[in-house]
Amino acid sequence: MMQKQEPFVIERILNAALDLVWKAITDKDEMKKWYFDLIEFKPEVGFKFQFVGGGENQYLHLCEITEVIKNKKLTYSWKYDGYEGMTYVTFELFPENGKTKIRLTHTGLETFPSSITDFARKNFEMGWTDIIGTNLINYLESK
């Protein structure tokens, strides 16, 4: 029986207006500048998208949007083609005095095969910390 883990959560205050942050997390042309280069992306429930990513080993990520509340919340499923496990990534946005607080939550990491070190929680922690804590901040500050 797999033990349920606490979800991974990262929060940052972004020096950008909420609508700019929303565009950064939902517009594929903006996303490729700090996230992944997606062929297609629409912030609509049921929309499926995929991308290849990873470090030394590259994996096909299969995702489907499960919740959209414009300018507030975006959730999608995240799994790997050919592997067990299903996780969910949620971006939540909160206005903070002209800035925006972003909270990213990644749940279900324990459902990935523990035998594959690339799927270890610490790799997601490092990845999301880079993506949200460095790439997204640098991207927004360059606008």
JSON list of C-alpha atoms in Angstrom, two decimals:
[
{"chain": "A", "resi": 1, "resn": "MET", "atom": "CA", "xyz": [0.00, 0.00, 0.00]},
{"chain": "A", "resi": 2, "resn": "MET", "atom": "CA", "xyz": [1.47, 3.29, -1.03]},
{"chain": "A", "resi": 3, "resn": "GLN", "atom": "CA", "xyz": [1.72, 5.96, 1.61]},
{"chain": "A", "resi": 4, "resn": "LYS", "atom": "CA", "xyz": [0.03, 9.22, 0.78]},
{"chain": "A", "resi": 5, "resn": "GLN", "atom": "CA", "xyz": [2.44, 12.13, 0.91]},
{"chain": "A", "resi": 6, "resn": "GLU", "atom": "CA", "xyz": [1.83, 15.76, 1.62]},
{"chain": "A", "resi": 7, "resn": "PRO", "atom": "CA", "xyz": [1.56, 17.63, -1.67]},
{"chain": "A", "resi": 8, "resn": "PHE", "atom": "CA", "xyz": [4.49, 19.76, -2.73]},
{"chain": "A", "resi": 9, "resn": "VAL", "atom": "CA", "xyz": [3.64, 23.46, -2.38]},
{"chain": "A", "resi": 10, "resn": "ILE", "atom": "CA", "xyz": [5.64, 26.52, -3.38]},
{"chain": "A", "resi": 11, "resn": "GLU", "atom": "CA", "xyz": [4.52, 30.13, -2.96]},
{"chain": "A", "resi": 12, "resn": "ARG", "atom": "CA", "xyz": [6.14, 33.28, -4.27]},
{"chain": "A", "resi": 13, "resn": "ILE", "atom": "CA", "xyz": [5.19, 36.95, -4.48]},
{"chain": "A", "resi": 14, "resn": "LEU", "atom": "CA", "xyz": [5.55, 38.11, -8.08]},
{"chain": "A", "resi": 15, "resn": "ASN", "atom": "CA", "xyz": [6.15, 41.75, -8.88]},
{"chain": "A", "resi": 16, "resn": "ALA", "atom": "CA", "xyz": [3.52, 41.72, -11.62]},
{"chain": "A", "resi": 17, "resn": "ALA", "atom": "CA", "xyz": [-0.19, 42.39, -12.01]},
{"chain": "A", "resi": 18, "resn": "LEU", "atom": "CA", "xyz": [-2.51, 39.40, -11.73]},
{"chain": "A", "resi": 19, "resn": "ASP", "atom": "CA", "xyz": [-3.63, 39.48, -15.37]},
{"chain": "A", "resi": 20, "resn": "LEU", "atom": "CA", "xyz": [0.01, 39.34, -16.54]},
{"chain": "A", "resi": 21, "resn": "VAL", "atom": "CA", "xyz": [0.69, 36.32, -14.34]},
{"chain": "A", "resi": 22, "resn": "TRP", "atom": "CA", "xyz": [-2.47, 34.62, -15.59]},
{"chain": "A", "resi": 23, "resn": "LYS", "atom": "CA", "xyz": [-1.33, 35.21, -19.18]},
{"chain": "A", "resi": 24, "resn": "ALA", "atom": "CA", "xyz": [2.12, 33.80, -18.29]},
{"chain": "A", "resi": 25, "resn": "ILE", "atom": "CA", "xyz": [0.57, 30.52, -17.05]},
{"chain": "A", "resi": 26, "resn": "THR", "atom": "CA", "xyz": [-2.10, 30.13, -19.77]},
{"chain": "A", "resi": 27, "resn": "ASP", "atom": "CA", "xyz": [-0.69, 31.53, -23.05]},
{"chain": "A", "resi": 28, "resn": "LYS", "atom": "CA", "xyz": [1.56, 29.02, -24.85]},
{"chain": "A", "resi": 29, "resn": "ASP", "atom": "CA", "xyz": [3.65, 31.79, -26.43]},
{"chain": "A", "resi": 30, "resn": "GLU", "atom": "CA", "xyz": [4.35, 33.25, -22.98]},
{"chain": "A", "resi": 31, "resn": "MET", "atom": "CA", "xyz": [4.76, 29.82, -21.32]},
{"chain": "A", "resi": 32, "resn": "LYS", "atom": "CA", "xyz": [7.60, 28.78, -23.63]},
{"chain": "A", "resi": 33, "resn": "LYS", "atom": "CA", "xyz": [9.67, 31.71, -22.34]},
{"chain": "A", "resi": 34, "resn": "TRP", "atom": "CA", "xyz": [9.78, 30.31, -18.78]},
{"chain": "A", "resi": 35, "resn": "TYR", "atom": "CA", "xyz": [8.05, 26.90, -18.63]},
{"chain": "A", "resi": 36, "resn": "PHE", "atom": "CA", "xyz": [7.81, 24.31, -21.43]},
{"chain": "A", "resi": 37, "resn": "ASP", "atom": "CA", "xyz": [7.43, 24.87, -25.15]},
{"chain": "A", "resi": 38, "resn": "LEU", "atom": "CA", "xyz": [3.95, 23.48, -25.71]},
{"chain": "A", "resi": 39, "resn": "ILE", "atom": "CA", "xyz": [2.64, 22.83, -29.21]},
{"chain": "A", "resi": 40, "resn": "GLU", "atom": "CA", "xyz": [-0.84, 23.85, -28.12]},
{"chain": "A", "resi": 41, "resn": "PHE", "atom": "CA", "xyz": [-2.43, 25.01, -24.88]},
{"chain": "A", "resi": 42, "resn": "LYS", "atom": "CA", "xyz": [-5.89, 26.32, -24.08]},
{"chain": "A", "resi": 43, "resn": "PRO", "atom": "CA", "xyz": [-7.07, 27.10, -20.55]},
{"chain": "A", "resi": 44, "resn": "GLU", "atom": "CA", "xyz": [-10.25, 25.05, -21.01]},
{"chain": "A", "resi": 45, "resn": "VAL", "atom": "CA", "xyz": [-11.45, 22.07, -18.96]},
{"chain": "A", "resi": 46, "resn": "GLY", "atom": "CA", "xyz": [-10.88, 18.87, -20.91]},
{"chain": "A", "resi": 47, "resn": "PHE", "atom": "CA", "xyz": [-8.11, 20.32, -23.07]},
{"chain": "A", "resi": 48, "resn": "LYS", "atom": "CA", "xyz": [-5.28, 17.79, -23.41]},
{"chain": "A", "resi": 49, "resn": "PHE", "atom": "CA", "xyz": [-1.68, 18.75, -24.02]},
{"chain": "A", "resi": 50, "resn": "GLN", "atom": "CA", "xyz": [1.69, 17.06, -23.92]},
{"chain": "A", "resi": 51, "resn": "PHE", "atom": "CA", "xyz": [5.34, 17.93, -23.87]},
{"chain": "A", "resi": 52, "resn": "VAL", "atom": "CA", "xyz": [8.69, 16.25, -23.52]},
{"chain": "A", "resi": 53, "resn": "GLY", "atom": "CA", "xyz": [10.88, 17.23, -20.59]},
{"chain": "A", "resi": 54, "resn": "GLY", "atom": "CA", "xyz": [13.24, 15.98, -17.96]},
{"chain": "A", "resi": 55, "resn": "GLY", "atom": "CA", "xyz": [16.94, 15.96, -17.38]},
{"chain": "A", "resi": 56, "resn": "GLU", "atom": "CA", "xyz": [19.24, 13.32, -18.80]},
{"chain": "A", "resi": 57, "resn": "ASN", "atom": "CA", "xyz": [16.19, 11.13, -19.47]},
{"chain": "A", "resi": 58, "resn": "GLN", "atom": "CA", "xyz": [13.39, 12.76, -21.42]},
{"chain": "A", "resi": 59, "resn": "TYR", "atom": "CA", "xyz": [9.77, 11.79, -20.70]},
{"chain": "A", "resi": 60, "resn": "LEU", "atom": "CA", "xyz": [6.55, 12.42, -22.56]},
{"chain": "A", "resi": 61, "resn": "HIS", "atom": "CA", "xyz": [4.22, 14.25, -20.16]},
{"chain": "A", "resi": 62, "resn": "LEU", "atom": "CA", "xyz": [0.49, 13.76, -20.77]},
{"chain": "A", "resi": 63, "resn": "CYS", "atom": "CA", "xyz": [-1.72, 16.42, -19.22]},
{"chain": "A", "resi": 64, "resn": "GLU", "atom": "CA", "xyz": [-5.40, 17.36, -19.16]},
{"chain": "A", "resi": 65, "resn": "ILE", "atom": "CA", "xyz": [-6.92, 20.50, -17.75]},
{"chain": "A", "resi": 66, "resn": "THR", "atom": "CA", "xyz": [-9.39, 19.72, -14.98]},
{"chain": "A", "resi": 67, "resn": "GLU", "atom": "CA", "xyz": [-10.25, 23.15, -13.54]},
{"chain": "A", "resi": 68, "resn": "VAL", "atom": "CA", "xyz": [-10.08, 26.76, -14.72]},
{"chain": "A", "resi": 69, "resn": "ILE", "atom": "CA", "xyz": [-11.19, 29.83, -12.80]},
{"chain": "A", "resi": 70, "resn": "LYS", "atom": "CA", "xyz": [-9.97, 32.77, -14.86]},
{"chain": "A", "resi": 71, "resn": "ASN", "atom": "CA", "xyz": [-7.30, 34.86, -13.11]},
{"chain": "A", "resi": 72, "resn": "LYS", "atom": "CA", "xyz": [-7.53, 32.61, -10.04]},
{"chain": "A", "resi": 73, "resn": "LYS", "atom": "CA", "xyz": [-6.90, 28.92, -10.55]},
{"chain": "A", "resi": 74, "resn": "LEU", "atom": "CA", "xyz": [-5.66, 26.44, -13.14]},
{"chain": "A", "resi": 75, "resn": "THR", "atom": "CA", "xyz": [-5.37, 22.69, -12.49]},
{"chain": "A", "resi": 76, "resn": "TYR", "atom": "CA", "xyz": [-4.23, 19.91, -14.76]},
{"chain": "A", "resi": 77, "resn": "SER", "atom": "CA", "xyz": [-3.42, 16.25, -14.49]},
{"chain": "A", "resi": 78, "resn": "TRP", "atom": "CA", "xyz": [0.21, 15.27, -15.10]},
{"chain": "A", "resi": 79, "resn": "LYS", "atom": "CA", "xyz": [1.35, 11.76, -15.91]},
{"chain": "A", "resi": 80, "resn": "TYR", "atom": "CA", "xyz": [4.09, 10.12, -17.90]},
{"chain": "A", "resi": 81, "resn": "ASP", "atom": "CA", "xyz": [3.46, 8.09, -21.03]},
{"chain": "A", "resi": 82, "resn": "GLY", "atom": "CA", "xyz": [4.14, 4.42, -20.30]},
{"chain": "A", "resi": 83, "resn": "TYR", "atom": "CA", "xyz": [4.40, 4.78, -16.51]},
{"chain": "A", "resi": 84, "resn": "GLU", "atom": "CA", "xyz": [2.04, 4.31, -13.60]},
{"chain": "A", "resi": 85, "resn": "GLY", "atom": "CA", "xyz": [0.90, 7.27, -11.57]},
{"chain": "A", "resi": 86, "resn": "MET", "atom": "CA", "xyz": [-1.34, 10.30, -11.87]},
{"chain": "A", "resi": 87, "resn": "THR", "atom": "CA", "xyz": [-0.62, 13.66, -10.30]},
{"chain": "A", "resi": 88, "resn": "TYR", "atom": "CA", "xyz": [-2.23, 17.09, -10.38]},
{"chain": "A", "resi": 89, "resn": "VAL", "atom": "CA", "xyz": [-0.62, 20.50, -10.69]},
{"chain": "A", "resi": 90, "resn": "THR", "atom": "CA", "xyz": [-2.57, 23.53, -9.47]},
{"chain": "A", "resi": 91, "resn": "PHE", "atom": "CA", "xyz": [-1.61, 27.16, -9.96]},
{"chain": "A", "resi": 92, "resn": "GLU", "atom": "CA", "xyz": [-3.49, 29.61, -7.72]},
{"chain": "A", "resi": 93, "resn": "LEU", "atom": "CA", "xyz": [-3.19, 33.39, -7.99]},
{"chain": "A", "resi": 94, "resn": "PHE", "atom": "CA", "xyz": [-3.95, 35.96, -5.28]},
{"chain": "A", "resi": 95, "resn": "PRO", "atom": "CA", "xyz": [-3.77, 39.74, -5.71]},
{"chain": "A", "resi": 96, "resn": "GLU", "atom": "CA", "xyz": [-1.41, 41.38, -3.17]},
{"chain": "A", "resi": 97, "resn": "ASN", "atom": "CA", "xyz": [-1.22, 45.21, -3.33]},
{"chain": "A", "resi": 98, "resn": "GLY", "atom": "CA", "xyz": [-0.47, 45.42, -7.05]},
{"chain": "A", "resi": 99, "resn": "LYS", "atom": "CA", "xyz": [1.64, 42.28, -6.96]},
{"chain": "A", "resi": 100, "resn": "THR", "atom": "CA", "xyz": [0.50, 38.67, -7.28]},
{"chain": "A", "resi": 101, "resn": "LYS", "atom": "CA", "xyz": [1.01, 35.75, -4.94]},
{"chain": "A", "resi": 102, "resn": "ILE", "atom": "CA", "xyz": [1.32, 32.46, -6.80]},
{"chain": "A", "resi": 103, "resn": "ARG", "atom": "CA", "xyz": [0.87, 29.11, -5.09]},
{"chain": "A", "resi": 104, "resn": "LEU", "atom": "CA", "xyz": [1.75, 25.96, -7.00]},
{"chain": "A", "resi": 105, "resn": "THR", "atom": "CA", "xyz": [0.60, 22.65, -5.53]},
{"chain": "A", "resi": 106, "resn": "HIS", "atom": "CA", "xyz": [1.64, 19.28, -6.98]},
{"chain": "A", "resi": 107, "resn": "THR", "atom": "CA", "xyz": [-0.34, 16.40, -5.48]},
{"chain": "A", "resi": 108, "resn": "GLY", "atom": "CA", "xyz": [-0.06, 12.64, -5.98]},
{"chain": "A", "resi": 109, "resn": "LEU", "atom": "CA", "xyz": [3.73, 12.40, -6.40]},
{"chain": "A", "resi": 110, "resn": "GLU", "atom": "CA", "xyz": [3.65, 9.15, -4.40]},
{"chain": "A", "resi": 111, "resn": "THR", "atom": "CA", "xyz": [1.66, 7.50, -7.24]},
{"chain": "A", "resi": 112, "resn": "PHE", "atom": "CA", "xyz": [4.72, 7.50, -9.51]},
{"chain": "A", "resi": 113, "resn": "PRO", "atom": "CA", "xyz": [6.93, 4.36, -9.47]},
{"chain": "A", "resi": 114, "resn": "SER", "atom": "CA", "xyz": [9.39, 4.76, -6.59]},
{"chain": "A", "resi": 115, "resn": "SER", "atom": "CA", "xyz": [11.92, 2.65, -8.47]},
{"chain": "A", "resi": 116, "resn": "ILE", "atom": "CA", "xyz": [12.50, 5.49, -10.96]},
{"chain": "A", "resi": 117, "resn": "THR", "atom": "CA", "xyz": [14.77, 8.08, -9.37]},
{"chain": "A", "resi": 118, "resn": "ASP", "atom": "CA", "xyz": [13.73, 10.77, -11.88]},
{"chain": "A", "resi": 119, "resn": "PHE", "atom": "CA", "xyz": [10.25, 10.65, -10.30]},
{"chain": "A", "resi": 120, "resn": "ALA", "atom": "CA", "xyz": [11.56, 11.19, -6.75]},
{"chain": "A", "resi": 121, "resn": "ARG", "atom": "CA", "xyz": [9.88, 13.99, -4.82]},
{"chain": "A", "resi": 122, "resn": "LYS", "atom": "CA", "xyz": [13.15, 15.91, -4.39]},
{"chain": "A", "resi": 123, "resn": "ASN", "atom": "CA", "xyz": [13.43, 16.25, -8.18]},
{"chain": "A", "resi": 124, "resn": "PHE", "atom": "CA", "xyz": [9.98, 17.84, -8.37]},
{"chain": "A", "resi": 125, "resn": "GLU", "atom": "CA", "xyz": [10.87, 20.13, -5.46]},
{"chain": "A", "resi": 126, "resn": "MET", "atom": "CA", "xyz": [14.03, 21.27, -7.25]},
{"chain": "A", "resi": 127, "resn": "GLY", "atom": "CA", "xyz": [12.28, 21.55, -10.60]},
{"chain": "A", "resi": 128, "resn": "TRP", "atom": "CA", "xyz": [9.33, 23.61, -9.39]},
{"chain": "A", "resi": 129, "resn": "THR", "atom": "CA", "xyz": [11.59, 25.80, -7.24]},
{"chain": "A", "resi": 130, "resn": "ASP", "atom": "CA", "xyz": [13.58, 26.62, -10.39]},
{"chain": "A", "resi": 131, "resn": "ILE", "atom": "CA", "xyz": [10.53, 27.04, -12.60]},
{"chain": "A", "resi": 132, "resn": "ILE", "atom": "CA", "xyz": [8.45, 29.19, -10.21]},
{"chain": "A", "resi": 133, "resn": "GLY", "atom": "CA", "xyz": [11.17, 30.67, -8.00]},
{"chain": "A", "resi": 134, "resn": "THR", "atom": "CA", "xyz": [13.62, 31.60, -10.75]},
{"chain": "A", "resi": 135, "resn": "ASN", "atom": "CA", "xyz": [12.32, 31.23, -14.32]},
{"chain": "A", "resi": 136, "resn": "LEU", "atom": "CA", "xyz": [8.86, 32.77, -13.81]},
{"chain": "A", "resi": 137, "resn": "ILE", "atom": "CA", "xyz": [10.19, 35.61, -11.63]},
{"chain": "A", "resi": 138, "resn": "ASN", "atom": "CA", "xyz": [12.96, 36.44, -14.14]},
{"chain": "A", "resi": 139, "resn": "TYR", "atom": "CA", "xyz": [10.51, 36.24, -17.04]},
{"chain": "A", "resi": 140, "resn": "LEU", "atom": "CA", "xyz": [7.99, 38.61, -15.38]},
{"chain": "A", "resi": 141, "resn": "GLU", "atom": "CA", "xyz": [10.68, 41.04, -14.30]},
{"chain": "A", "resi": 142, "resn": "SER", "atom": "CA", "xyz": [11.96, 41.26, -17.87]},
{"chain": "A", "resi": 143, "resn": "LYS", "atom": "CA", "xyz": [8.54, 42.45, -19.13]}
]
